[in-house]
Amino acid sequence: MEDKFIIEGGIRLKGDVRISGSKNACLPVLAASLLTTEKCVISGVPRLADVRTMIRMLTELGAQIGVQGSQVTVQARELQKTGQLQQYARKMRASFLLMGPVLARQGEACMALPGGCAIGKRPVDLHLKGLAALGAEIRIERGFVKATARQLQGAEIVLDFPSVGATENIMMASACARGTTTLVNAAAEPEIVDLADFLNKMGAEVTGAGTRVIRIKGNPSLQGAVHTVIPDRIEAGTYLAAAVATGGELRLSRVVPDHLRSMIEKFREAGVCIEEGNDELFVSAPQELRPLNISTSPYPGFPTDMQPQFAAILTTAAGTSRITENIFENRFLYTDELVRMGASIEVTGSTAVIRGVRGLRPACVKATDLRAGAALVIAALKAWGETEICGVYHLDRGYEDLEEKLGGLGCRIRRVTEQAANL
Ligand code: UD1
């Protein structure tokens, strides 16, 4: 039974929305809590399918988990082998984040290679090169990666590309290695800084997180830590886009405006009024959007995870916009669905050219991945009439309480199961 969303578009969103803790920050922090035998207390953890998957994996590895609202406690006194986790690896690429911590803690780790996904091939070669540089012996056999290391040793590692996941895996493994690791061309996303903060609380010495060079002085006996994950900048950006799509007005609370800098600049360039508070943002949409040129790049550049949502709002801009995707090779699948709703989009190679049309019309559309789903929700909010979106499980991976939050802003959205939809 698969859930669908039915959204009635054409309603201006208005009100307040509180942003949840970041999915992409809490997944590595949960994985890192395996690095100690002591208890870790993590707050601001969103209730999401990906988080549940990570918690299930930690449990299978032998960790004791407690969940109370948005607070999760993890205590991994003893760990089991990782062999039984293959089923999760196919479900969620972020499961590979357990490689570094389990290897560091156990001296060996075995994980299924994460498969390709709807947005691209997404190999893990950079993760593995980094772990090998720290002294791990890596073997790939029948779709599994086996890593062994008696004692990880700090090293200088230069990444060919500032991969977020590789940076996190290497940081976690080197946090309890002997000696110092220098990671050059590291990812600088806010989620990396959050992981560094957590590792520092555990007793590692991580400096330079948020820049391209990170130094990690390892500590073989890391301790428990108490941490609150940062707000989800992509969720925040998605609600800003939803407000803009409907000509609405919103106040977002529990945000870090600086984490959204490149998005805020693009919204403003399009004519959107955004005011910033300490941990809040106020957005009010213009009558008509100006077209934009957007090119995705690693942080602090424009995030790939926001390009589908911008594409959705630009479908009715006053002119022609261009979006160039530089991170993933196949991230325009959602444009076919937007075209079914009346958008004019042509994709050539890594660039989508979006010619603004007067309005979108409702249709039955399918989410192919998480952010594609967000783009379709935004398009549905614009289209007059009822749009049906299937593939809602993708949205459940990354947006906490989506119906409740949108409903609270005046949106008419309901979830139906396949059977109910056929009645
Ligand atoms: C993370 C985010 C995801 C976001 C992405 C880019 C999590 C759980 N997910 O994914 O939402 O879209 O960052 O901001 O935090 N690559 C390689 N070899 C590697 C690793 C990556 O070639 O070993 C390539 C990938 O195929 C991709 C690019 O590098 O083309 C970026 O990937 P990466 O930064 O690693 O993204 P993830 O960590 O998977």
XYZ file of C-alpha atoms and ligand atoms in Angstrom:
462
model
C 0.000 0.000 0.000
C 1.508 3.243 -1.103
C 0.540 6.650 0.195
C -0.382 9.558 -2.040
C -0.861 13.230 -1.351
C -3.826 15.098 -2.697
C -3.127 18.815 -2.690
C -5.558 21.551 -3.591
C -3.532 24.377 -5.061
C -4.139 28.080 -5.449
C -4.264 28.876 -1.712
C -1.878 31.516 -0.284
C 0.226 30.092 2.536
C 0.287 32.257 5.622
C 1.511 31.783 9.199
C 4.392 30.381 11.227
C 6.385 27.221 10.752
C 9.000 25.762 13.091
C 11.891 24.112 11.312
C 12.925 20.621 12.461
C 16.397 19.356 13.218
C 18.519 18.574 10.174
C 18.241 15.098 8.671
C 21.681 15.328 7.100
C 23.254 16.513 10.356
C 21.659 13.957 12.650
C 22.476 10.874 10.523
C 26.277 11.252 10.888
C 25.920 12.337 14.536
C 23.935 9.164 15.284
C 26.579 7.105 13.463
C 29.373 8.865 15.393
C 27.781 7.947 18.715
C 29.070 4.402 18.056
C 32.611 5.703 18.611
C 32.223 5.513 22.388
C 31.001 2.969 24.907
C 29.446 5.832 26.888
C 25.973 7.313 26.510
C 25.294 10.033 23.926
C 22.196 12.219 24.167
C 21.128 13.805 20.895
C 18.304 16.345 20.738
C 16.478 17.920 17.820
C 16.278 14.582 16.000
C 13.468 14.721 13.410
C 10.970 11.852 13.134
C 11.800 10.708 9.610
C 12.021 7.401 7.792
C 15.797 7.822 7.234
C 16.351 8.473 10.933
C 14.315 5.389 11.835
C 16.445 3.356 9.421
C 19.650 4.641 11.042
C 18.280 3.877 14.531
C 17.340 0.357 13.430
C 20.878 -0.169 12.144
C 22.383 1.053 15.416
C 20.104 -1.348 17.292
C 21.142 -4.271 15.067
C 24.747 -3.383 15.794
C 24.027 -3.839 19.488
C 23.540 -0.238 20.654
C 20.944 0.538 23.313
C 18.623 3.205 21.999
C 16.101 5.368 23.811
C 13.739 7.661 21.929
C 11.720 10.334 23.715
C 10.110 12.826 21.368
C 12.966 14.412 19.455
C 15.630 13.213 21.882
C 17.566 10.038 21.142
C 20.029 8.376 23.497
C 22.579 5.930 22.136
C 24.855 3.719 24.158
C 27.023 1.213 22.335
C 28.784 -0.745 25.069
C 29.552 -3.619 22.703
C 29.165 -3.859 18.948
C 28.127 -6.732 16.696
C 29.482 -7.334 13.210
C 28.007 -5.287 10.338
C 27.176 -8.181 7.996
C 23.436 -8.176 8.646
C 23.020 -4.573 7.584
C 22.944 -5.140 3.805
C 19.195 -4.716 3.539
C 19.526 -1.150 4.862
C 22.418 -0.223 2.599
C 20.176 -0.588 -0.436
C 17.461 1.464 1.208
C 19.551 4.394 2.339
C 22.902 5.543 1.032
C 23.670 7.278 4.324
C 23.954 3.822 5.926
C 27.503 3.849 4.543
C 28.280 6.470 7.208
C 28.567 3.559 9.638
C 31.679 2.305 7.828
C 34.084 4.763 9.478
C 32.795 4.458 13.065
C 32.430 0.644 13.002
C 35.888 0.207 11.473
C 37.392 2.538 14.070
C 35.627 0.821 16.927
C 35.889 -2.844 15.828
C 38.968 -2.944 13.632
C 36.777 -4.314 10.843
C 33.613 -3.408 8.991
C 31.662 -4.991 6.180
C 28.936 -3.104 4.365
C 27.065 -3.611 1.110
C 28.067 -1.105 -1.554
C 25.238 1.410 -1.768
C 23.527 0.977 -5.121
C 22.949 3.722 -7.657
C 19.914 5.877 -7.010
C 17.483 7.980 -8.980
C 19.733 11.036 -8.995
C 22.978 9.431 -10.104
C 25.646 6.761 -9.683
C 26.964 8.039 -6.338
C 30.081 5.887 -5.837
C 31.954 5.629 -2.503
C 35.509 5.619 -3.886
C 36.435 8.790 -1.971
C 35.246 7.314 1.333
C 37.362 4.218 0.692
C 40.486 6.105 -0.408
C 40.296 8.111 2.798
C 39.892 5.046 5.022
C 42.746 3.315 3.166
C 44.975 6.337 3.791
C 44.240 5.926 7.512
C 45.634 2.404 7.285
C 42.586 0.288 6.479
C 42.863 -2.614 4.106
C 39.903 -2.472 1.747
C 38.545 -5.348 -0.310
C 35.485 -5.275 -2.535
C 33.883 -8.679 -3.025
C 30.520 -9.496 -4.540
C 29.000 -6.095 -3.835
C 30.427 -5.828 -0.326
C 33.156 -3.599 1.030
C 35.299 -5.212 3.686
C 37.630 -2.972 5.623
C 40.079 -4.101 8.280
C 42.600 -2.175 10.324
C 44.421 -3.094 13.485
C 44.997 0.512 14.435
C 43.964 3.535 12.365
C 46.722 6.095 12.027
C 46.280 9.813 11.180
C 47.335 10.825 7.658
C 47.177 13.622 5.118
C 44.263 13.039 2.728
C 43.386 15.122 -0.313
C 39.883 14.582 -1.651
C 39.396 14.854 -5.427
C 35.983 16.394 -4.711
C 34.594 17.823 -1.445
C 32.197 14.931 -0.861
C 29.987 15.422 2.192
C 29.728 11.719 3.063
C 33.445 11.003 2.497
C 34.416 13.988 4.666
C 32.121 12.702 7.448
C 33.339 9.098 7.271
C 36.984 10.199 7.349
C 36.349 12.627 10.232
C 34.658 9.896 12.289
C 37.335 7.273 11.602
C 40.190 9.664 12.342
C 38.520 11.018 15.501
C 39.706 7.932 17.347
C 42.791 7.174 15.248
C 46.303 7.640 16.570
C 47.829 10.980 15.570
C 46.530 13.833 13.455
C 44.673 13.716 10.138
C 44.677 16.618 7.712
C 41.812 16.486 5.272
C 42.311 18.759 2.277
C 39.492 19.777 -0.093
C 37.001 18.726 2.574
C 33.292 19.515 2.352
C 32.361 22.692 4.264
C 28.608 22.188 4.725
C 27.035 23.261 8.066
C 26.347 19.557 8.720
C 30.137 18.980 8.720
C 30.575 21.717 11.323
C 27.832 20.131 13.417
C 29.562 16.737 13.279
C 32.866 18.399 14.257
C 31.131 20.024 17.254
C 29.806 16.632 18.327
C 33.200 14.916 17.909
C 34.841 17.710 19.918
C 32.328 17.194 22.719
C 33.311 13.506 22.626
C 36.948 14.434 23.202
C 38.437 14.605 19.694
C 40.174 17.784 18.545
C 38.699 18.872 15.238
C 39.642 22.269 13.819
C 38.908 23.954 10.490
C 35.443 22.407 9.972
C 33.527 24.732 7.641
C 36.676 25.402 5.594
C 38.356 23.260 2.936
C 41.077 22.017 5.350
C 40.044 20.084 8.433
C 42.487 18.804 11.079
C 41.447 15.984 13.344
C 43.580 15.022 16.331
C 42.395 11.573 17.284
C 41.560 10.308 20.752
C 41.298 6.513 21.081
C 39.057 6.802 24.149
C 36.204 9.097 23.155
C 33.515 9.783 25.736
C 29.737 10.308 25.732
C 28.330 13.695 24.728
C 25.154 15.772 24.792
C 24.295 17.515 21.545
C 21.470 19.314 19.728
C 21.542 19.042 15.944
C 21.319 22.166 13.789
C 18.056 23.150 12.084
C 17.396 21.711 8.643
C 18.400 24.354 6.090
C 16.863 22.404 3.200
C 13.530 22.049 4.982
C 13.649 25.798 5.686
C 14.428 26.583 2.037
C 11.603 24.314 0.927
C 9.055 26.224 3.079
C 10.382 29.528 1.734
C 9.824 28.197 -1.787
C 6.337 26.972 -0.852
C 5.434 30.451 0.424
C 6.808 32.066 -2.719
C 4.919 29.601 -4.948
C 1.588 30.721 -3.492
C 2.295 34.450 -3.181
C 2.181 33.905 0.587
C 3.756 35.243 3.759
C 5.546 33.105 6.329
C 7.614 33.317 9.470
C 10.137 30.502 9.872
C 11.458 29.899 13.375
C 14.455 27.813 14.535
C 16.577 28.550 11.482
C 20.169 29.710 11.055
C 19.845 32.372 8.331
C 23.571 32.153 7.491
C 23.163 28.494 6.512
C 20.661 29.601 3.858
C 22.781 32.480 2.497
C 23.021 31.333 -1.150
C 19.287 30.517 -1.276
C 18.285 33.814 0.357
C 20.380 35.697 -2.232
C 18.626 33.866 -5.071
C 15.165 34.484 -3.597
C 15.995 38.190 -3.313
C 17.336 38.307 -6.867
C 13.952 36.937 -7.972
C 12.197 39.790 -6.148
C 11.210 37.984 -2.930
C 11.327 40.027 0.290
C 13.164 38.174 3.074
C 13.869 39.693 6.474
C 16.288 38.018 8.848
C 16.151 37.715 12.625
C 18.584 35.848 14.883
C 16.957 32.486 14.401
C 14.001 33.377 12.230
C 13.168 34.442 8.690
C 10.173 36.373 7.375
C 9.285 35.925 3.732
C 6.747 37.717 1.609
C 6.329 36.849 -2.022
C 6.104 39.363 -4.885
C 3.256 39.396 -7.440
C 5.584 38.038 -10.072
C 9.007 36.393 -9.876
C 11.995 37.500 -11.925
C 13.758 34.629 -13.736
C 17.070 33.320 -12.356
C 20.283 31.642 -13.415
C 21.298 29.033 -10.847
C 24.349 26.806 -10.777
C 24.671 24.235 -7.999
C 27.980 23.761 -6.189
C 29.346 22.558 -2.851
C 28.641 24.795 0.181
C 28.699 27.787 0.430
C 27.441 27.578 -3.168
C 23.824 26.957 -4.112
C 22.769 23.503 -2.785
C 21.847 20.748 -5.205
C 19.150 19.743 -2.687
C 17.281 23.001 -3.406
C 17.404 23.137 -7.210
C 14.194 21.118 -7.803
C 12.211 23.413 -5.461
C 13.557 26.518 -7.248
C 12.716 24.964 -10.618
C 9.124 24.553 -9.401
C 8.733 28.228 -8.474
C 10.491 29.426 -11.638
C 7.975 27.620 -13.872
C 5.811 30.761 -13.714
C 8.534 33.442 -13.538
C 8.419 36.396 -15.915
C 10.994 35.088 -18.396
C 13.484 32.296 -18.956
C 15.532 30.747 -16.130
C 18.478 28.367 -16.320
C 19.495 25.794 -13.726
C 22.820 23.987 -14.087
C 23.365 20.923 -11.899
C 27.033 20.293 -11.112
C 26.870 17.767 -8.247
C 24.726 14.866 -9.473
C 24.561 13.649 -13.060
C 20.873 12.764 -13.181
C 18.918 15.210 -11.091
C 16.340 16.494 -13.589
C 13.966 13.516 -13.664
C 11.336 15.624 -11.888
C 11.158 18.080 -14.810
C 9.058 15.579 -16.830
C 6.466 15.675 -14.044
C 6.482 19.484 -13.960
C 5.955 19.469 -17.742
C 2.863 17.278 -17.190
C 1.583 20.126 -15.025
C 2.034 22.614 -17.866
C 5.595 23.836 -17.231
C 7.908 24.547 -20.158
C 11.284 22.960 -19.373
C 13.950 21.670 -21.690
C 16.909 19.749 -20.313
C 20.151 19.605 -22.258
C 23.017 17.833 -20.528
C 23.343 19.329 -17.061
C 21.227 22.426 -17.734
C 17.471 22.900 -17.511
C 15.993 25.869 -19.359
C 12.687 26.937 -17.821
C 10.449 29.283 -19.781
C 7.947 30.958 -17.487
C 4.307 30.071 -18.241
C 1.164 31.802 -16.925
C 0.127 29.023 -14.573
C 0.367 25.310 -13.779
C -2.490 22.843 -13.985
C -3.174 19.895 -11.682
C -2.123 16.390 -12.739
C -1.259 12.954 -11.350
C 2.493 13.021 -10.797
C 5.148 10.813 -9.232
C 8.008 11.728 -6.917
C 11.218 10.013 -8.032
C 13.343 11.106 -5.073
C 13.095 13.221 -1.933
C 13.696 16.701 -3.359
C 11.843 15.860 -6.575
C 8.885 15.182 -4.270
C 9.335 18.598 -2.654
C 9.310 20.242 -6.097
C 6.037 18.498 -6.940
C 4.420 19.611 -3.673
C 5.431 23.199 -4.475
C 4.110 22.903 -8.038
C 0.862 21.435 -6.680
C 0.472 24.440 -4.363
C 0.616 26.684 -7.457
C -1.789 24.713 -9.657
C -5.495 25.537 -9.372
C -7.338 22.309 -8.532
C -6.335 18.934 -7.092
C -2.940 17.427 -7.806
C -2.225 13.838 -6.867
C 1.356 13.010 -5.927
C 2.480 9.419 -5.560
C 5.830 8.217 -4.245
C 5.140 10.004 -0.943
C 7.532 7.644 0.878
C 10.348 9.709 -0.619
C 8.972 12.809 1.160
C 8.627 10.846 4.400
C 12.383 10.279 4.290
C 13.122 13.971 4.704
C 10.199 16.189 5.775
C 8.925 15.870 9.336
C 5.162 16.411 9.757
C 4.807 17.769 6.239
C 0.998 17.594 6.139
C 0.619 19.117 9.616
C 3.061 21.922 8.884
C 1.553 22.777 5.475
C -1.970 22.348 6.871
C -1.142 24.862 9.619
C -0.300 27.392 6.909
C -3.686 27.021 5.220
C -2.777 24.392 2.625
C -5.387 21.730 1.828
C -3.363 18.543 1.773
C -4.402 15.031 2.619
C -2.703 11.662 2.616
C -4.535 8.697 1.191
C -3.438 5.117 0.772
C -3.645 3.508 -2.657
C -6.820 1.618 -1.695
C -8.598 4.693 -0.331
C -7.618 6.658 -3.435
C -9.356 4.073 -5.626
C -12.685 4.243 -3.806
C 25.031 14.462 0.945
C 23.604 14.710 1.374
C 22.715 14.935 0.148
C 23.298 16.057 -0.714
C 24.760 15.798 -1.029
C 25.426 16.961 -1.763
C 23.448 13.364 3.396
C 22.883 12.183 4.082
N 23.134 13.529 2.102
O 25.034 13.254 0.155
O 21.416 15.300 0.605
O 22.581 16.119 -1.920
O 25.504 15.573 0.186
O 25.312 18.128 -1.039
O 24.126 14.192 4.003
N 31.071 11.107 -5.036
C 32.008 10.309 -5.630
N 32.707 9.422 -4.838
C 32.487 9.333 -3.488
C 31.518 10.159 -2.899
C 30.816 11.040 -3.703
O 32.229 10.374 -6.831
O 33.157 8.512 -2.831
C 30.285 12.038 -5.876
C 28.782 11.694 -5.863
O 28.490 10.696 -6.802
C 28.168 13.019 -6.207
C 29.129 14.018 -5.542
O 30.341 13.328 -5.316
O 28.168 13.217 -7.599
C 28.622 14.582 -4.228
O 28.338 13.541 -3.340
P 28.476 13.692 -1.756
O 28.878 15.084 -1.409
O 29.303 12.578 -1.256
O 26.971 13.468 -1.311
P 26.409 12.526 -0.181
O 27.295 12.582 1.010
O 26.073 11.205 -0.755
